[in-house]
Structure formats: structure tokens, C-alpha cells
Coordinates of C-alpha atoms and ligand atoms in Angstrom, one line a residue:
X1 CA -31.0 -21.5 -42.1
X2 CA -30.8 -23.4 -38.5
X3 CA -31.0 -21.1 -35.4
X4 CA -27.8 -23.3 -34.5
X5 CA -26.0 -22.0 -36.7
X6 CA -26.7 -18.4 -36.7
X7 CA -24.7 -18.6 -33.1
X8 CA -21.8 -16.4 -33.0
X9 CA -21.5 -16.8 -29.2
X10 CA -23.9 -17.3 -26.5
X11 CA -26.9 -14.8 -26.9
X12 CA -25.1 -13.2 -30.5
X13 CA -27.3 -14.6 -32.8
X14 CA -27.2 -13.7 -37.0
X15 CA -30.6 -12.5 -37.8
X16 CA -29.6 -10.7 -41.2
X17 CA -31.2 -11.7 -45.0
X18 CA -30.4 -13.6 -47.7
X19 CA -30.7 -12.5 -51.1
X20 CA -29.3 -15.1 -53.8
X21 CA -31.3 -13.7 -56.4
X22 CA -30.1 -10.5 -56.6
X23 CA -27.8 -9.4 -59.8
X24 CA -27.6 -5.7 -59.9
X25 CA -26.6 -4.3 -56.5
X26 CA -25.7 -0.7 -55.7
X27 CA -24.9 -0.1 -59.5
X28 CA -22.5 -3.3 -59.1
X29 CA -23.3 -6.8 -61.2
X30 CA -23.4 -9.5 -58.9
X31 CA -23.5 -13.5 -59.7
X32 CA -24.3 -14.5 -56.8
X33 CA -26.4 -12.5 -54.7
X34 CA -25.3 -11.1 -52.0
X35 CA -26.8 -11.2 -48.2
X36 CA -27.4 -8.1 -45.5
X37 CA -26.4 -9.3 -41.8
X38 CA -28.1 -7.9 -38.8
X39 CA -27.1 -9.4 -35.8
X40 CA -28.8 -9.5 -31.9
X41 CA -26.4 -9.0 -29.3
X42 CA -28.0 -9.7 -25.3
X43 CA -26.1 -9.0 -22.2
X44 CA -27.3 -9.5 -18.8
X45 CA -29.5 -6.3 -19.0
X46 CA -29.9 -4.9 -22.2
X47 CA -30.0 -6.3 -25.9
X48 CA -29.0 -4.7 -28.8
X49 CA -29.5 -4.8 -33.0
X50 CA -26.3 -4.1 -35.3
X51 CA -27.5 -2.9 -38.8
X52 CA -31.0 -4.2 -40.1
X53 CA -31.5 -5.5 -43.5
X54 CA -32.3 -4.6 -47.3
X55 CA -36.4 -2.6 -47.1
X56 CA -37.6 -5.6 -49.5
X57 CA -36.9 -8.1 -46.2
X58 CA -38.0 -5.9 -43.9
X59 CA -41.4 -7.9 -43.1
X60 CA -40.0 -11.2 -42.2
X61 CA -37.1 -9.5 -40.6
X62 CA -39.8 -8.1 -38.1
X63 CA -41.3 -11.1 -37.9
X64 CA -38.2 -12.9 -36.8
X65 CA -37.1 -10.2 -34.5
X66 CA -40.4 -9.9 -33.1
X67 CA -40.0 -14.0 -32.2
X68 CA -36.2 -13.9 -30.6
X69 CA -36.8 -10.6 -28.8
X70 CA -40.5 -9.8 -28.4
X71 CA -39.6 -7.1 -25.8
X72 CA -37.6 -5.3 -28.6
X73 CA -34.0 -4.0 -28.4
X74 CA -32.6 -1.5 -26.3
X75 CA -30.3 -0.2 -28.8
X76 CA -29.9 -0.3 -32.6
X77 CA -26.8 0.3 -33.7
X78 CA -26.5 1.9 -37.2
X79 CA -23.5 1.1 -38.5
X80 CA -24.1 3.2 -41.8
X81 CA -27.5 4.6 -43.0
X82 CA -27.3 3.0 -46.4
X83 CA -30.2 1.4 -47.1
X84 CA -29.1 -2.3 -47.4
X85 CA -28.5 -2.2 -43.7
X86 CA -31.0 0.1 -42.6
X87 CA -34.3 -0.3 -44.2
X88 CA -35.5 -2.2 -41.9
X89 CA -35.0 0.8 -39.5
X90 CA -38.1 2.5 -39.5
X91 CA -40.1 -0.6 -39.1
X92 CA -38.2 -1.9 -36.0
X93 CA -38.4 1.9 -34.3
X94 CA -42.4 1.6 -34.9
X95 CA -42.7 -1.5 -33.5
X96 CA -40.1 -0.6 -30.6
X97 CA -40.3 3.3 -29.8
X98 CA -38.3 2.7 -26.9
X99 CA -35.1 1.4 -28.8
X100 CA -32.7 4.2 -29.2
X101 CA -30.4 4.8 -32.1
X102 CA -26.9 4.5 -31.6
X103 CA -25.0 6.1 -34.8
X104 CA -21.8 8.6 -35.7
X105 CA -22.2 12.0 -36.1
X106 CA -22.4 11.7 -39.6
X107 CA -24.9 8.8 -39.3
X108 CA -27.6 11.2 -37.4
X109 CA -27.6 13.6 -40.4
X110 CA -27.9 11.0 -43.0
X111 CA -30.6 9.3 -40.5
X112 CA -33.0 12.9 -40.4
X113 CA -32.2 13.5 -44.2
X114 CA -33.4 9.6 -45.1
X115 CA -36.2 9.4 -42.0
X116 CA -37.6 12.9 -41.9
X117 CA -38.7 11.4 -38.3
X118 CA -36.7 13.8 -35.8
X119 CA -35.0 10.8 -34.5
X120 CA -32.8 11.9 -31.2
X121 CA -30.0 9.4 -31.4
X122 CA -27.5 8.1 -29.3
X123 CA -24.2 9.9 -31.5
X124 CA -21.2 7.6 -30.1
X125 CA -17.5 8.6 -30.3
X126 CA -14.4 6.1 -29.6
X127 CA -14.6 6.7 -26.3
X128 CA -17.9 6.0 -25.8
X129 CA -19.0 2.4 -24.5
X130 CA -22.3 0.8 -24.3
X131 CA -23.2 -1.2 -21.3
X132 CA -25.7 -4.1 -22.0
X133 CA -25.0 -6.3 -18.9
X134 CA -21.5 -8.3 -18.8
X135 CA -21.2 -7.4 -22.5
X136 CA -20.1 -3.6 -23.7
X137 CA -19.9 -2.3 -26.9
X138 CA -17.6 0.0 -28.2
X139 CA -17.0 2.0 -31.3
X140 CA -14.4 2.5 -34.2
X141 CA -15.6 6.0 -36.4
X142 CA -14.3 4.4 -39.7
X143 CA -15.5 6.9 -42.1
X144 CA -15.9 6.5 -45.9
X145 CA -15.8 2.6 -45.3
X146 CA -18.4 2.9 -47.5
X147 CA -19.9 6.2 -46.5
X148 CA -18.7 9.2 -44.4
X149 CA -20.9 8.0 -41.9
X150 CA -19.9 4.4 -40.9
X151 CA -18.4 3.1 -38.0
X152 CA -17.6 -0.1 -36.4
X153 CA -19.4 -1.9 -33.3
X154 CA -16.9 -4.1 -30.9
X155 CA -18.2 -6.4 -28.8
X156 CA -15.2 -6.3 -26.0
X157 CA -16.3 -9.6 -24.3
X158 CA -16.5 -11.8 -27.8
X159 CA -13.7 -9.9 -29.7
X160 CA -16.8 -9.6 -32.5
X161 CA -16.2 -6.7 -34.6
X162 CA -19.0 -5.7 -36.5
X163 CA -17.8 -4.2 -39.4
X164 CA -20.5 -3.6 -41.8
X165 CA -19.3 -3.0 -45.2
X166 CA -15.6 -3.0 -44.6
X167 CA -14.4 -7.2 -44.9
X168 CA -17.5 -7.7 -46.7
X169 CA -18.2 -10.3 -49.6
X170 CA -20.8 -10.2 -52.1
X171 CA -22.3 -13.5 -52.4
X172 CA -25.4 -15.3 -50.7
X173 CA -23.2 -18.6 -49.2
X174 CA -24.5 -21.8 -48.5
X175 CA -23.3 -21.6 -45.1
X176 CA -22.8 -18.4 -42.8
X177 CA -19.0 -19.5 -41.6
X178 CA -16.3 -18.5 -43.8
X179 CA -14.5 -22.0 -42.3
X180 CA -17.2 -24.1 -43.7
X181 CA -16.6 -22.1 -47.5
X182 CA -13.1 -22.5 -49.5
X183 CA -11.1 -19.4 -49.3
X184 CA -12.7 -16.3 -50.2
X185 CA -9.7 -14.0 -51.0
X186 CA -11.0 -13.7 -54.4
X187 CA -14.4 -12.9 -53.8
X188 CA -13.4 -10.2 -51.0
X189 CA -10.8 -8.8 -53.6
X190 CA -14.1 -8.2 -56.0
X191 CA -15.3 -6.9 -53.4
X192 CA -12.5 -4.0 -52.5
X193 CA -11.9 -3.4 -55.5
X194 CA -15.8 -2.0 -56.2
X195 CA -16.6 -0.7 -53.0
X196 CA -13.6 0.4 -50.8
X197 CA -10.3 0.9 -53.2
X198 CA -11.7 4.8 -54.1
X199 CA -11.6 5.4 -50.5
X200 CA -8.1 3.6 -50.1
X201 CA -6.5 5.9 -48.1
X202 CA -9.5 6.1 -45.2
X203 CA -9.1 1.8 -45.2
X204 CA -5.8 2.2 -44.2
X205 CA -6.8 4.9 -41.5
X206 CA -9.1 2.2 -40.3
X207 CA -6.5 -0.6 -40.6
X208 CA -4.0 1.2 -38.2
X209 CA -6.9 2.1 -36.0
X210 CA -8.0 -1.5 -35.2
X211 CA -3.8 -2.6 -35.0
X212 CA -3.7 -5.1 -31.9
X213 CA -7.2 -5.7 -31.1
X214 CA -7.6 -9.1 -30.0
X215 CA -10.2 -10.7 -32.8
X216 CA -12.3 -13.8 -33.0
X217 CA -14.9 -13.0 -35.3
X218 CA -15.4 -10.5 -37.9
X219 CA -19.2 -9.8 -38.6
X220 CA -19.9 -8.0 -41.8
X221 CA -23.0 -6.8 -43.2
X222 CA -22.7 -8.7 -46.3
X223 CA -21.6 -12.8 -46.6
X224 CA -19.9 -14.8 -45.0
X225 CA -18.8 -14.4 -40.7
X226 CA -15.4 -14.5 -40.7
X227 CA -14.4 -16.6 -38.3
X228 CA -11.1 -18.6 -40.0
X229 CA -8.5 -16.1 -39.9
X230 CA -10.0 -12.6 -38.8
X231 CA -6.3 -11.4 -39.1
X232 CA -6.2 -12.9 -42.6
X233 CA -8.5 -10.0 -43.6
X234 CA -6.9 -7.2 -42.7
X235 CA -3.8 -8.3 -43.8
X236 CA -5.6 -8.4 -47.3
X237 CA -7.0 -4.8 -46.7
X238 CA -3.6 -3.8 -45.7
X239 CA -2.3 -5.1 -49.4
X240 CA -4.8 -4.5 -51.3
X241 CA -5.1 -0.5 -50.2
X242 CA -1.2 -0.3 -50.6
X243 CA -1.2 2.2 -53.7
X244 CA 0.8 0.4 -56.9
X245 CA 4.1 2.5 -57.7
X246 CA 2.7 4.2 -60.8
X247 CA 6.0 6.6 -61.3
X248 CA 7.1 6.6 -64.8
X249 CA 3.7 4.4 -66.2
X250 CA 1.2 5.9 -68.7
X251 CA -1.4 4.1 -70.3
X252 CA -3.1 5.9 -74.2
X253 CA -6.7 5.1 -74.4
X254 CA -8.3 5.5 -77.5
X255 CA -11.2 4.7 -79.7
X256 CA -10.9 4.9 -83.4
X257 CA -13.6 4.2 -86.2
X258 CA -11.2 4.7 -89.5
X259 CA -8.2 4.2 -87.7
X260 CA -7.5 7.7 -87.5
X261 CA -7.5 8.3 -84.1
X262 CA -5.8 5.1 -83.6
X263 CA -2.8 6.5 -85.7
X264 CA -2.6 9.2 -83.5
X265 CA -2.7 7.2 -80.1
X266 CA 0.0 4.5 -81.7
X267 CA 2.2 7.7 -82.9
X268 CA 1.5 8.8 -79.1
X269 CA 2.2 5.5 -76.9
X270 CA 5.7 5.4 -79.2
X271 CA 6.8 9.1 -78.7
X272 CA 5.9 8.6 -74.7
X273 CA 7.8 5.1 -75.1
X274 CA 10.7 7.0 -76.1
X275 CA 10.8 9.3 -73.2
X276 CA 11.0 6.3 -71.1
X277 CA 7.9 6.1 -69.8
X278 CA 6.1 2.6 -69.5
X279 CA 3.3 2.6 -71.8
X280 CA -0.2 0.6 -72.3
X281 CA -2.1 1.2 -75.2
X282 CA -5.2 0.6 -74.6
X283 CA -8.1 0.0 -77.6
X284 CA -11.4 0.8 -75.8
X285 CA -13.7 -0.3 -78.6
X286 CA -12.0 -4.1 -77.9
X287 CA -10.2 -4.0 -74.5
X288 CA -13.4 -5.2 -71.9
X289 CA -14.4 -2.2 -69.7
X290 CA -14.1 -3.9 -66.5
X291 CA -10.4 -3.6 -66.3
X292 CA -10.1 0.1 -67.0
X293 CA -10.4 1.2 -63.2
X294 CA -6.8 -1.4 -62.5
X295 CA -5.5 0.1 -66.1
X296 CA -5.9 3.7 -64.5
X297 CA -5.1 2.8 -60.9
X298 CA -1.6 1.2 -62.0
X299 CA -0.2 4.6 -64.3
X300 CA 0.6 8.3 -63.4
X301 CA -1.3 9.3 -66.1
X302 CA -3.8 8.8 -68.9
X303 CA -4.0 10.2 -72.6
X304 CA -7.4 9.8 -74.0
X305 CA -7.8 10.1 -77.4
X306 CA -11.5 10.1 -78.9
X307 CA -12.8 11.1 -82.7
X308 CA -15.9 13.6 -82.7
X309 CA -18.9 11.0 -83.4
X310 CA -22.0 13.0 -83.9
X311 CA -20.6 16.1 -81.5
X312 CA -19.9 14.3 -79.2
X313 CA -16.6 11.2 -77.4
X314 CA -17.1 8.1 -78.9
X315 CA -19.3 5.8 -76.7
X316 CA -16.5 3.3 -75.9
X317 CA -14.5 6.2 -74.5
X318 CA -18.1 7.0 -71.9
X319 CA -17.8 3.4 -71.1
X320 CA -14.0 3.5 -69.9
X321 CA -14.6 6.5 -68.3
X322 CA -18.1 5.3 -66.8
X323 CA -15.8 2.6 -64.5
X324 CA -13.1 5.3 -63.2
X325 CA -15.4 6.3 -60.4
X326 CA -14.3 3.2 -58.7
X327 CA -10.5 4.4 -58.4
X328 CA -8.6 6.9 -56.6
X329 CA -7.3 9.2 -59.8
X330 CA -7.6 12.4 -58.0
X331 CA -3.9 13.8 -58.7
X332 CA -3.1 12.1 -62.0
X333 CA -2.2 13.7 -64.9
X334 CA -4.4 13.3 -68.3
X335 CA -4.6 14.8 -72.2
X336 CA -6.5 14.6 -75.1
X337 CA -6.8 14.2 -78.7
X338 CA -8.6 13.1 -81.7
X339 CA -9.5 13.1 -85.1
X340 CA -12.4 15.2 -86.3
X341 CA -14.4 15.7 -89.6
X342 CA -16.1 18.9 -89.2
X343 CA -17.1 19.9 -85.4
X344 CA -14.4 18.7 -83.3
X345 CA -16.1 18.9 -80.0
X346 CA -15.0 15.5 -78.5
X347 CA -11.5 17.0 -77.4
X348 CA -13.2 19.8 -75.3
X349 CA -16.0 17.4 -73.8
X350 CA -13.5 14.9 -73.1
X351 CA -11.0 17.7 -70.9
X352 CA -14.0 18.7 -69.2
X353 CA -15.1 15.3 -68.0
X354 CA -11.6 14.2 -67.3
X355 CA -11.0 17.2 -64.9
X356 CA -14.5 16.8 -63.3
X357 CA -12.9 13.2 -61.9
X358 CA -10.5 15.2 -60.6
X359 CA -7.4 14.6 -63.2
X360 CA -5.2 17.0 -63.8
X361 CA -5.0 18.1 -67.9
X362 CA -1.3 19.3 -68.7
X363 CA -1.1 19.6 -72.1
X364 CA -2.9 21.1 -74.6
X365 CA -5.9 19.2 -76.6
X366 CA -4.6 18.3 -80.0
X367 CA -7.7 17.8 -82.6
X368 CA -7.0 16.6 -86.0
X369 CA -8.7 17.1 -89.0
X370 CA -10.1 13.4 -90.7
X371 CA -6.6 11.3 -91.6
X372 CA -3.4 13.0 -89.8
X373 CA -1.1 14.3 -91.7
X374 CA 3.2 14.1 -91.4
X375 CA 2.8 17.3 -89.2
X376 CA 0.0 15.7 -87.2
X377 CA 1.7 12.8 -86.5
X378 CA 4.7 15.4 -85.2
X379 CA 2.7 17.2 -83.1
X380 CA 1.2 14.4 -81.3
X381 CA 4.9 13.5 -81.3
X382 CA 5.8 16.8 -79.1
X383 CA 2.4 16.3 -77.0
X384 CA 3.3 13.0 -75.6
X385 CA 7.0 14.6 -75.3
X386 CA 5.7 17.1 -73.3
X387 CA 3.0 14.7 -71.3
X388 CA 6.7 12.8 -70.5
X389 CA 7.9 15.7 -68.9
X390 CA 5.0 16.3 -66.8
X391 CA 5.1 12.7 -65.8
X392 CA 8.6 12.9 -64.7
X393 CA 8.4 16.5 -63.1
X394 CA 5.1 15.3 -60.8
X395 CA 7.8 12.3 -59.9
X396 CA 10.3 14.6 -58.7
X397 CA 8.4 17.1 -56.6
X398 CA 5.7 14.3 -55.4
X399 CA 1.6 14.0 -55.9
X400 CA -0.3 18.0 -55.9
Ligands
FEO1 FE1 -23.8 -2.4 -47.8 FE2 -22.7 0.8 -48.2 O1 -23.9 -0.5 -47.9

């Protein structure tokens, strides 16, 4: 990529990494790669580095550092210690002891526990500014945007925010300028949806912090500079983190390998139906996993039902449950049931797991013995009545 166009204003220059190959990022599949921005910012006296890049491009990051600023940086700032954006940490604070850190509280922990190096950094608050010469830098403490320690760097002068993960695309592009790329509103809602909606109430924190700041440029650590509509952006943010009105809206998840089970969830989603409740029945074994974190973010509440394969939940049931990390779900209400032929132990293992992610389990397991009988099919009958009830009496007095 041309110097020329790594220019976000006079002496900002890109100087980040791009990774097209990459397909398995963070846990996440990726199709397109995905890039890690750094970016140089010079004032009149002082120069400073925002993020670094990935540790596999740490060596021709040097090298390129090395050739736009062989005196080194004054200041790194460390947006957030994840490693994308700061393994190329160590090797710039070896080849420039004199740099100093400049991080959030939060950031200098996660800095000694990742560098064992007894690093002294700079810890910045909101108030604090950094003067590099005609050009200061201040802060936004934007925690859990992606972890608790990250923050955001403004560059007053430019009206750059460097944002790091927050406004971020995954996706190596052929050009750096979102105004050069068609729009990437789907792309940055991929994007949200994996790495920021579980922390969907702190975006919105950050959203109301950054109200009225005058914006040219948003610089993320990953993709595209957005330089079309900055406002754009965070009026996407602001939608996307508005939670869906989930009042009165189950979904019954099941697996079933003779259809037992699946008599059981059926007799369930149509005794919850009658209560009034909006219901999704949801096949795991054929329904694709991907959509089960939007399945689970648009209800109240979840009824899993799983038969006992081998002592343990069915393995399409691990998988739905494998993608719920990515949601908020803290809060909602959940049961279980399931059909059995001689252990049963799905129904427990299933309650546990669902209250480890922080659901709330209001009824009592039902397990059922091989093919359900007339009674079974009553009393999943009265457990979905009583799920109802739950459902409607969390309405009334409001989330726990
Ligand atoms: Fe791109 Fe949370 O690191």
C-alpha cells in the first residue's frame, strides 16, 4: 500500500498490517481476513504510536517504524492490551526504551500480567491530555469495548478518534478509505454482532459519552478508516445496541433422535402458544447454529429440551449453546426437559450449564422416560403453563 495513501492528515500516517489470509480470528470465522491498524501521530515536538499490530507482523512493523520514525515514539498508546493490537509492543519498547506507555488503569494490569516487564505506564483518565506539539491527545475510558481495559485516543486538532475495536470491520480491503469501498453496514453489523452486542449496554455508555464531538475520521484497529460518514457509525452502534422488546417471546429448542423429545418440545411450543406467548420452535439438529445467539437475544426466555445420548445433552444442543456467549442472556428465564432411556442425566447437565450463562431456571426439569406418554405430554403441558407465568410476571415487575 502507497505511503500516499496511508495519510490521514498531515504527519497521521496508517502504519498497521494486513492480513487477508487469515480465517479463524479470536475464535471468530472470517472470509476475508481482517487487518490490525497502528497509526503514527507527530506534533511539533513529540510523536506518538496508537495500538501496534498482530505478533506474527511484528518484524516488518519494526522495520517500517524504524524507517518513518528512526528516533522512535515518545508515546505508545495502548488502546487495549489484546494481542492483535499489541504484540508488536514489546518489540517497539526494546527498540525504543524511552517511549512511554500510555494506557487505562485496567490496561496497566493486563500490560504486567501479559509483559511480566514492570512497565511504569503513563495510566490516563478523561481528563488527562497529551501534548505532542500543536496536536494533543485526549482520552475516552470506553471499557468492555472489547475488554475492560480499552479506551479511546482523540486527536483534538484532526477530530481522529482512534477507536480500536469499537467501529471496527473484519475484512482486509483493497483500499484503506471506507469512501473508496461500497457501504459497509453489513460487514460492521457482523462485526457487532460477534464482538460488541454481549457488552451492549457499555456501547451505549460509550455512545452517549462521545455525543457532540466534532468527527472527521474514525480510526479503528481493524479495516477500513472511516472517513464517509463518521456519524453514520454510531448511529448504527446506537441501533444496533438498542435491546429488541423481547416481552411475551419464547423460543423451545430442542434436539430429538426418535422424535421423542421432539413430541415433547411441539406439545411445549403449543401449551406456551396458548398462554399467549410468541413462540419459535427451534430444531437444533437442522436450524444452522449461527443464528442461535439473534434466536436467544430476540425472546425473554428459552426452553431447552435435550434426550440423554450416552449421559450426556445431545451435541446439537452444545452447539446452540456453544454461540450464546456472544449475547447478553444474563436475566432471562430458561427450563428443561427431555426424553431418557435409562440414565436421564441430560436434564441436570443442561440446568447447570444454562444457569452458568447466567439464565435464570424457573421451572422444574421434566425428564421422560423413552416415548411420552398422555400424562407426559400433560405435564409438559403444565411446565410451559407455568414457564408462561414466569414470562409474564418478569414483564410486570421488570428484568432481576
Ligand atoms: Fe482487536 Fe479485542 O482485539
Amino acid at each position: 500500500m502507497r505511503e500516499a495513501q496511508d495519510r490521514l492528515a498531515d504527519g497521521v500516517l496508517w502504519i498497521g498490517a494486513l492480513d487477508p489470509e487469515r480465517r479463524w480470528f479470536d475464535f471468530l470465522p472470517l472470509e476475508h481476513g481482517t487487518t490490525y491498524n497502528s497509526y503514527l501521530v507527530r506534533g511539533s515536538t513529540r510523536t506518538a504510536l496508537v495500538d501496534t499490530v498482530h505478533p506474527s507482523f511484528a518484524a516488518p512493523f519494526l522495520e517500517r517504524l524504524a524507517r518513518l520514525c528512526p528516533a522512535g515514539p515518545d508515546f505508545v498508546v495502548v488502546n487495549h492490551t489484546e494481542p492483535d493490537h499489541a504484540g508488536a509492543l514489546a518489540g517497539v519498547l526494546q527498540a525504543y526504551p524511552q517511549a512511554q506507555v500510555v494506557c487505562s488503569r485496567a490496561g496497566a494490569k493486563f500490560l504486567e500480567n501479559l509483559l511480566h516487564a514492570g512497565l511504569r505506564p503513563r495510566v490516563v483518565d478523561e481528563t488527562a491530555r497529551l501534548d505532542l506539539g500543536g496536536r494533543h491527545l485526549r482520552f475516552f475510558i470506553t471499557p468492555l469495548l472489547h475488554w475492560p481495559d480499552t479506551m479511546m485516543a482523540y486527536l483534538e486538532e484532526d477530530a481522529i478518534l482512534f477507536t480500536c475495536d469499537a467501529f471496527a470491520n473484519h475484512f482486509s480491503p483493497s483500499s484503506l478509505w471506507e469512501s473508496e469501498l461500497p457501504s459497509l453496514e453489513e460487514s460492521s453489523r457482523f462485526y457487532y454482532r460477534a464482538i460488541m452486542r454481549p457488552y451492549r449496554d457499555h456501547v451505549q455508555k460509550a455512545l452517549a459519552r462521545l455525543e457532540g464531538l466534532p468527527l472527521r475520521v474514525i480510526a479503528p484497529s481493524h479495516g477500513p478508516i472511516l472517513d464517509r460518514d463518521p456519524a453514520q457509525h454510531l448511529a448504527w452502534y446506537r441501533t444496533w445496541s438498542t435491546p429488541a422488546d423481547t416481552a411475551g417471546k419464547a423460543a423451545v429448542v430442542y434436539a430429538s433422535a426418535y422424535g421423542n423429545t421432539a413430541r415433547l418440545a411441539e406439545a411445549a411450543a403449543a401449551a406456551l402458544t396458548a398462554a399467549g406467548i410468541q413462540v419459535r420452535l427451534w430444531d437444533a439438529a437442522r436450524e444452522d447454529p449461527s443464528g442461535a445467539a439473534d434466536l436467544v437475544d430476540g425472546v425473554q426466555g428459552l426452553l431447552v429440551g435435550s434426550p440423554t445420548i450416552m449421559g450426556d445433552v445431545a451435541h446439537p444442543i452444545w452447539e446452540f449453546l456453544s454461540q450464546l456467549a456472544r449475547v447478553p442472556r444474563r436475566g432471562k428465564l430458561a427450563g428443561v426437559f427431555g426424553s431418557y432411556g435409562w440414565s436421564g442425566e441430560a436434564a441436570g447437565i443442561l440446568e447447570e450449564r444454562l444457569r452458568g450463562l447466567g439464565f435464570r431456571l424457573v421451572v422444574p426439569a421434566l425428564r421422560v422416560p423413552l416415548a411420552p406418554a398422555s400424562q407426559d405430554l400433560e405435564h409438559i403441558g403444565e411446565l410451559a403453563g407455568n414457564f408462561a407465568r414466569e414470562l409474564e410476571t418478569t414483564q410486570e415487575e421488570g428484568p432481576r
